[in-house]
Tab-separated table of C-alpha atoms and ligand atoms in Angstrom:
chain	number	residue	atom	x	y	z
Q	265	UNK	CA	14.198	61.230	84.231
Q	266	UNK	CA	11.222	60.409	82.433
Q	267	UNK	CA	10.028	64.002	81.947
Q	268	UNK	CA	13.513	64.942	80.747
Q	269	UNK	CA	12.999	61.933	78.202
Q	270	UNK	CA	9.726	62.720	76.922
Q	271	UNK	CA	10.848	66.835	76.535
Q	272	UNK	CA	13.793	66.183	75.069
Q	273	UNK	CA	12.252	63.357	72.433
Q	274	UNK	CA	9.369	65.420	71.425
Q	275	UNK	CA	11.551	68.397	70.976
Q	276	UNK	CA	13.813	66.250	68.364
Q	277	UNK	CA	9.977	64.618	67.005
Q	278	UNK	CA	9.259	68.280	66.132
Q	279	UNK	CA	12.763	69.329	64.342
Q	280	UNK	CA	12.859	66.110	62.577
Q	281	UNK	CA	10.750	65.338	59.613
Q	282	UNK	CA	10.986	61.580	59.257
Q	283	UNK	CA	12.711	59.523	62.110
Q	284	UNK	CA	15.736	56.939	60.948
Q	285	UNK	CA	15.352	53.648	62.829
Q	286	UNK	CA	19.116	53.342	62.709
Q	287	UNK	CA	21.367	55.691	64.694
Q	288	UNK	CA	25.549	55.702	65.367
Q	289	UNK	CA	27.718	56.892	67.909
Q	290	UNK	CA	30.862	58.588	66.207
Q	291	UNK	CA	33.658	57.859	68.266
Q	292	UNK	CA	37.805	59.524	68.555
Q	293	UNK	CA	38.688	60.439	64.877
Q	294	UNK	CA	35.526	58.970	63.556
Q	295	UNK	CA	33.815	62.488	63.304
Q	296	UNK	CA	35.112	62.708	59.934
Q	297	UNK	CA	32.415	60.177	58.948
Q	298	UNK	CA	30.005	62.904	58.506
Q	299	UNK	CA	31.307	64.182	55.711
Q	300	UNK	CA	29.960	60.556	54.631
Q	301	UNK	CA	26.582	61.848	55.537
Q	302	UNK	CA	24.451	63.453	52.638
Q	303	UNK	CA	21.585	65.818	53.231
Q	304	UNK	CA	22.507	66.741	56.542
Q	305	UNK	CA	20.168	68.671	59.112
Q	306	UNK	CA	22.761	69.296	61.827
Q	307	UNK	CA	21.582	70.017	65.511
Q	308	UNK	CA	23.925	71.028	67.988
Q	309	UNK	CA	23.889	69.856	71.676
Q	310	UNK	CA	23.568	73.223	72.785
Q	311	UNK	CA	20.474	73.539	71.377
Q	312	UNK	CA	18.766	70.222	72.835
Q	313	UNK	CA	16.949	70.227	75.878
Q	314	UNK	CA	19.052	68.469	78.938
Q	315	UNK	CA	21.485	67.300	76.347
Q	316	UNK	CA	25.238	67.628	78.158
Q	317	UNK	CA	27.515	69.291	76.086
Q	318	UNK	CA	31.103	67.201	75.112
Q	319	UNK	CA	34.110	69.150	76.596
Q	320	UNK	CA	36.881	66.882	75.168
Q	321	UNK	CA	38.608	68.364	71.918
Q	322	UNK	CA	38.322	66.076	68.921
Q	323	UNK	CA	34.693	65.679	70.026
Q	324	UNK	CA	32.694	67.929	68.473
Q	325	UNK	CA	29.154	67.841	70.019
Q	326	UNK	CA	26.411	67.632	66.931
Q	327	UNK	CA	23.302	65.443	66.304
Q	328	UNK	CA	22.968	64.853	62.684
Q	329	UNK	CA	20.327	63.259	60.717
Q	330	UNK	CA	21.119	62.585	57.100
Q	331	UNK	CA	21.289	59.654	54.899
Q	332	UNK	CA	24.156	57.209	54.958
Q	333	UNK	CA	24.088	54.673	51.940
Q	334	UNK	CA	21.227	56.124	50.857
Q	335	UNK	CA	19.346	55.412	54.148
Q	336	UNK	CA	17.763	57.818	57.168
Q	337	UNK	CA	20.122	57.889	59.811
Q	338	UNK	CA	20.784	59.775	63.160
Q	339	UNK	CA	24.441	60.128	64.274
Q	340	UNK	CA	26.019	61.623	67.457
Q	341	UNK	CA	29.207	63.296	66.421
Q	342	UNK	CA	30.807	62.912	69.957
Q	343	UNK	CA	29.746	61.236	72.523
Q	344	UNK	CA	29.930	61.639	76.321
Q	345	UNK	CA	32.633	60.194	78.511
Q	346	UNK	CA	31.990	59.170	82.098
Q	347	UNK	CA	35.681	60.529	82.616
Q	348	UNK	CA	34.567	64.232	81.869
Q	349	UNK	CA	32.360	63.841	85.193
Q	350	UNK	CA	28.981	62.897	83.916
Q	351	UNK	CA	26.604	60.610	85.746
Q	352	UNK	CA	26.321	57.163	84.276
Q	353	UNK	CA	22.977	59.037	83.825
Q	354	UNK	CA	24.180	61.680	81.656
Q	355	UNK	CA	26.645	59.356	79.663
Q	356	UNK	CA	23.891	57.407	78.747
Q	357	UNK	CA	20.674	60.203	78.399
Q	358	UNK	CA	21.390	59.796	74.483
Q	359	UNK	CA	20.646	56.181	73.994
Q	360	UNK	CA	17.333	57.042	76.381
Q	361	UNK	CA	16.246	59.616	73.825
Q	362	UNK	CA	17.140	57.159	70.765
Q	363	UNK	CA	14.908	54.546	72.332
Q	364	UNK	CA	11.922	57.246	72.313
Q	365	UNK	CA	12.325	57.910	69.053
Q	366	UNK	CA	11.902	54.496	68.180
Q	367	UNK	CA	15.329	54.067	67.116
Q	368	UNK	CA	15.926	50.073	66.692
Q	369	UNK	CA	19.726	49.324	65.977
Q	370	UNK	CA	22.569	50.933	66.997
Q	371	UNK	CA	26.128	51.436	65.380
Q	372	UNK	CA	28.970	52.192	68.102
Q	373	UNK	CA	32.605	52.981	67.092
Q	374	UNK	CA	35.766	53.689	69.504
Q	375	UNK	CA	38.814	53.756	69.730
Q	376	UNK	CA	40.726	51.565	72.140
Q	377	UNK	CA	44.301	49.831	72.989
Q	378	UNK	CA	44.550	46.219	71.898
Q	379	UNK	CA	45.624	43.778	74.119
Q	380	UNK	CA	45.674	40.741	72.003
Q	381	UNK	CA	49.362	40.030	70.322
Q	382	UNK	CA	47.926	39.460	66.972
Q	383	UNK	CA	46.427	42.983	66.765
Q	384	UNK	CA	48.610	45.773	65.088
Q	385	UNK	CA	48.124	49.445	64.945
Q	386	UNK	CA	45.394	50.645	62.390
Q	387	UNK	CA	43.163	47.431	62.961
Q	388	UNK	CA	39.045	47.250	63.551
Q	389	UNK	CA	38.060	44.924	65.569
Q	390	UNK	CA	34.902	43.737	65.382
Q	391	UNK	CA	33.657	43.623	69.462
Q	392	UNK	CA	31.908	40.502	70.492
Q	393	UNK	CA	31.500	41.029	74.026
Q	394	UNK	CA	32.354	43.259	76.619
Q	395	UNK	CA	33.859	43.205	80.078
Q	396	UNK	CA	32.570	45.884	82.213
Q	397	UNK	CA	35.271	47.823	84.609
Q	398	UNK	CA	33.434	51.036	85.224
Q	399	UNK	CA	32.799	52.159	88.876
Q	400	UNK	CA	29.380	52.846	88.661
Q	401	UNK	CA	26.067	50.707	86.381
Q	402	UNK	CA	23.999	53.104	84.047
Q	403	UNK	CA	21.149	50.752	85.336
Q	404	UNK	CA	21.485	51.264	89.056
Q	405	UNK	CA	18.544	52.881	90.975
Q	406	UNK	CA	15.129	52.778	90.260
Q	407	UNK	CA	14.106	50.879	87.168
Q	408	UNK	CA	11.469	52.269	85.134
Q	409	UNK	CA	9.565	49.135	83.646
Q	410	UNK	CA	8.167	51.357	80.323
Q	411	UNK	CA	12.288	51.676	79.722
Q	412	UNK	CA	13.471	47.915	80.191
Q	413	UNK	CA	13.601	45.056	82.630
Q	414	UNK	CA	14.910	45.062	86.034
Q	415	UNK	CA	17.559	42.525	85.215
Q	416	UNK	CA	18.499	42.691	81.582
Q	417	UNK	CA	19.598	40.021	79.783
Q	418	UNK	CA	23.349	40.441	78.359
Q	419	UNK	CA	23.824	37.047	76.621
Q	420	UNK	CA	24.340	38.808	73.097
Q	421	UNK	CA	24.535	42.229	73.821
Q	422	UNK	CA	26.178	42.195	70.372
Q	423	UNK	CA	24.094	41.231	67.745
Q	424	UNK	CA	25.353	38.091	66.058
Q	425	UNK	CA	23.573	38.694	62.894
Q	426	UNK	CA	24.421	42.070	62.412
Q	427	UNK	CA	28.009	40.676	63.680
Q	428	UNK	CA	27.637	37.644	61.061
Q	429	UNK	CA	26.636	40.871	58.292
Q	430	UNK	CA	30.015	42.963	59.026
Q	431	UNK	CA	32.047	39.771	58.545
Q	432	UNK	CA	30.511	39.016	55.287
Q	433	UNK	CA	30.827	42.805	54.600
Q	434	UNK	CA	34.596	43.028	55.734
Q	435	UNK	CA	35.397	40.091	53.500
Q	436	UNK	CA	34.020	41.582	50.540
Q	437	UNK	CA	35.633	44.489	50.689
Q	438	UNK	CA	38.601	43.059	51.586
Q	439	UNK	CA	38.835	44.593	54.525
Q	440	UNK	CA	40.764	43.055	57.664
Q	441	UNK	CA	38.908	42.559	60.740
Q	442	UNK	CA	39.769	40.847	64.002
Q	443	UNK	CA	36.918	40.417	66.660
Q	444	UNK	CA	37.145	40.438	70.399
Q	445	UNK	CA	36.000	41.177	74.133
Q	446	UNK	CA	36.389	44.910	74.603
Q	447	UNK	CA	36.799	46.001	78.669
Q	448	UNK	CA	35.324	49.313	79.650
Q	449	UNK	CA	36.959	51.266	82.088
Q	450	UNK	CA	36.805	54.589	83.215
Q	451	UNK	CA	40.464	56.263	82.083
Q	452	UNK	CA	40.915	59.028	81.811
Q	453	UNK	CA	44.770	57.484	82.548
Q	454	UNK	CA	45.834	55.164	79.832
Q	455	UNK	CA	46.866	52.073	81.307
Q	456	UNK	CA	49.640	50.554	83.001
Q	457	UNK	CA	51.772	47.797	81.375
Q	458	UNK	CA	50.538	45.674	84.279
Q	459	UNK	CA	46.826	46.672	83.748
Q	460	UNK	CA	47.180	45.529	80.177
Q	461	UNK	CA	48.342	42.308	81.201
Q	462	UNK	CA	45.989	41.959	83.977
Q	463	UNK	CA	43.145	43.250	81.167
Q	464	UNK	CA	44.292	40.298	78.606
Q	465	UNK	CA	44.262	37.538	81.381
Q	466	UNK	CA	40.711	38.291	82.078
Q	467	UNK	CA	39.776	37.761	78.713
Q	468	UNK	CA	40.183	41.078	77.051
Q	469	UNK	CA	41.447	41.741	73.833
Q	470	UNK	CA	40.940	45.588	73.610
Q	471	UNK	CA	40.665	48.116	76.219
Q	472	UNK	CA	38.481	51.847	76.104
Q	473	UNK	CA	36.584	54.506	78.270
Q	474	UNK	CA	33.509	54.500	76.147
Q	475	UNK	CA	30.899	52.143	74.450
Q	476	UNK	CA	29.747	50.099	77.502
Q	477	UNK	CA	27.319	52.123	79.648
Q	478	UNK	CA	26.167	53.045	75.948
Q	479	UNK	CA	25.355	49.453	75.370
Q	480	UNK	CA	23.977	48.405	78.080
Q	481	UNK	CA	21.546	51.123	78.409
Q	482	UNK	CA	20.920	50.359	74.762
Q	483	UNK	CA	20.839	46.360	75.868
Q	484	UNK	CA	18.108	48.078	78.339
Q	485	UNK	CA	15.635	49.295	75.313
Q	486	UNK	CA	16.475	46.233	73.360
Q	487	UNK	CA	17.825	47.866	70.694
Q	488	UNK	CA	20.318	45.649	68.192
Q	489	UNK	CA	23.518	47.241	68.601
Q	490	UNK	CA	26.840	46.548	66.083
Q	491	UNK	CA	30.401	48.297	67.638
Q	492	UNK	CA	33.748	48.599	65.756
Q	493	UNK	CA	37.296	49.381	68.090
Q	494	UNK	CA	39.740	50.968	65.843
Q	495	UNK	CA	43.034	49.483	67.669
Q	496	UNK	CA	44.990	53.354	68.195
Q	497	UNK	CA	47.883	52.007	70.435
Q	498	UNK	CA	49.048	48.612	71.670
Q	499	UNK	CA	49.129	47.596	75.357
Q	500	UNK	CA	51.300	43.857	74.586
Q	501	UNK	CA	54.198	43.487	76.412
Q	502	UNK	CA	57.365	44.425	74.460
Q	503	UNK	CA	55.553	46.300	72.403
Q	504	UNK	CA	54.015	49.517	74.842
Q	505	UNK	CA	55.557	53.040	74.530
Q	506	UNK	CA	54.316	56.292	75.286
Q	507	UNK	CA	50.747	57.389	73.767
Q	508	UNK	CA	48.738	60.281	74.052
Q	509	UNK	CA	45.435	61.360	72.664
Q	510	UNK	CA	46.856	63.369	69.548
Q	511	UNK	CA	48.324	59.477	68.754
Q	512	UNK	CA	44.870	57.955	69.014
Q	513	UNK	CA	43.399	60.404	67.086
Q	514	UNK	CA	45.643	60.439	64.170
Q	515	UNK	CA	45.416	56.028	64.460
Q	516	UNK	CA	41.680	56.045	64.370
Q	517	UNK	CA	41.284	58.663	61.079
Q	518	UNK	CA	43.833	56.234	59.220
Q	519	UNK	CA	41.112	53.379	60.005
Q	520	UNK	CA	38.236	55.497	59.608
Q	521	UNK	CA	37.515	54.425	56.371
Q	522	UNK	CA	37.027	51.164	56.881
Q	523	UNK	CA	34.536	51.012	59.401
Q	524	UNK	CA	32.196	53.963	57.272
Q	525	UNK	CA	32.561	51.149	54.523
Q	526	UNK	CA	31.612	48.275	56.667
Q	527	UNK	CA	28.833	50.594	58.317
Q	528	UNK	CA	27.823	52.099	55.036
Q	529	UNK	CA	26.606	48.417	53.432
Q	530	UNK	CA	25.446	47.016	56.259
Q	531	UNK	CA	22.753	50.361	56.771
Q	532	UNK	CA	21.940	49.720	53.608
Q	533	UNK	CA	21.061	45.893	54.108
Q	534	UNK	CA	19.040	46.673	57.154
F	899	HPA	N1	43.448	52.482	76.790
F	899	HPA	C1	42.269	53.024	77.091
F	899	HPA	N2	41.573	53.743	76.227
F	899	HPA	C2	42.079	53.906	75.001
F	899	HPA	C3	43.306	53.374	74.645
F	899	HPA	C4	44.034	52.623	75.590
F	899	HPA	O1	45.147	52.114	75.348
F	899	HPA	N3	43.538	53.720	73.351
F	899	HPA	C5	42.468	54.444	72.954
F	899	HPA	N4	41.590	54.565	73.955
């Protein structure tokens, strides 16, 4: 793992002129953020050593670097998703090869079903915390002490003052956000009206198969890390019908310009 690391780190060191310190994960619908990003050098994930390639449509698999705001960032358009079969491993490899390039906060956007009765379709909500349902830890095996502690801490695995800088942000721009406790679990079946009732009694307030073996890895290499749900369907009892992923999709590029505003100032403040 560590040899894959280092080759695939000094391969992006050697196509990449100056490396951002800030890099985000594009999530469902959110790809259309690029087009947000000027100056773009755009490097496929066919053309990066060990990087998997995203199967899923909607996810187009590109690593750009360009500036967002008028800062040097590094973006994944599409991301990888432990329900396409990759190892926790593999899910996670990205966040491994931002931490060797030095990369110090990290932007995360999803989409996900909200739980919580106040939350309507279209919404960002700002994720506090996370409950973690997946089957298998990004961390489990050997640790390797150069990459993180044994037994991370999680206390604020999201930031509170880049949290504290996307409310300020959100109320400038008049932007509506709600916050909450996002659970991870693996899908790829969207849930049950009984597992969104059984997700909300535990504490949940949106529920997604990405994000959390992303953050915890990134929780790993104590980076800083800031992640937006865009609310795509609602899993609140009198209010569930029939989704699919052509109904996420079209939910989170209605939002999507919300979070690149939020994201946009914030890059620039850090
Ligand atoms: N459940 C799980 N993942 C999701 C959902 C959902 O309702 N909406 C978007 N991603």
């Amino acid at each position: 793992m560590l040899e894959n690391i280092r080759q695939t780190s000094n391969y992006l060191k050697s196509k990449i002129e100056e490396i951002p310190n800030t890099a985000i994960i594009l999530g469902t619908g959110l790809g259309e953020l690029v087009h947000e990003i000027d100056n773009k050098q755009i490097i496929p994930y066919t053309e990066i050593p060990n990087f998997p390639v995203s199967t899923v449509e909607g996810h187009s698999g590109n690593l750009i670097v360009g500036t967002l705001g008028g800062k040097k960032i590094l973006a994944m358009q599409g991301r990888f998703h432990y329900y396409e079969g990759y190892s926790m491993q593999q899910v996670t490899f990205p966040i491994r090869i931002f931490q060797a390039l030095g990369i110090q906060y990290l932007f995360v956007s999803n989409a996900a079903g909200g739980m919580n009765p106040t939350f309507d379709i279209g919404d960002i909500m700002l994720i506090e915390d996370h409950i973690n349902l997946f089957p298998e830890h990004p961390l489990r095996g050997k640790n390797y002490d150069e990459l993180g502690p044994r037994f991370p801490d999680m206390s604020e695995a999201y930031d509170k003052k880049l949290r504290l800088m996307a409310m300020e942000v959100a109320k400038e721009k008049n932007i509506k956000l709600q916050h909450g406790v996002y659970v991870g679990v693996q899908g790829p079946t969207f849930e049950t009206p009984a597992e969104y009732y059984f997700f909300r009694i535990i504490g949940g307030d949106a529920v997604g198969m990405s994000t959390v073996p992303e953050v915890i890895v990134a929780n790993h290499a104590k980076m800083k890390v800031l992640a937006f749900s865009i609310i795509t369907d609602l899993g609140v009892i009198g209010k569930i019908i029939e989704v699919s992923h052509e109904d996420v999709q079209e939910a989170a590029k209605l939002a999507q310009p919300k979070i690149a505003a939020i994201m946009r100032e914030i890059i620039q403040k850090i």
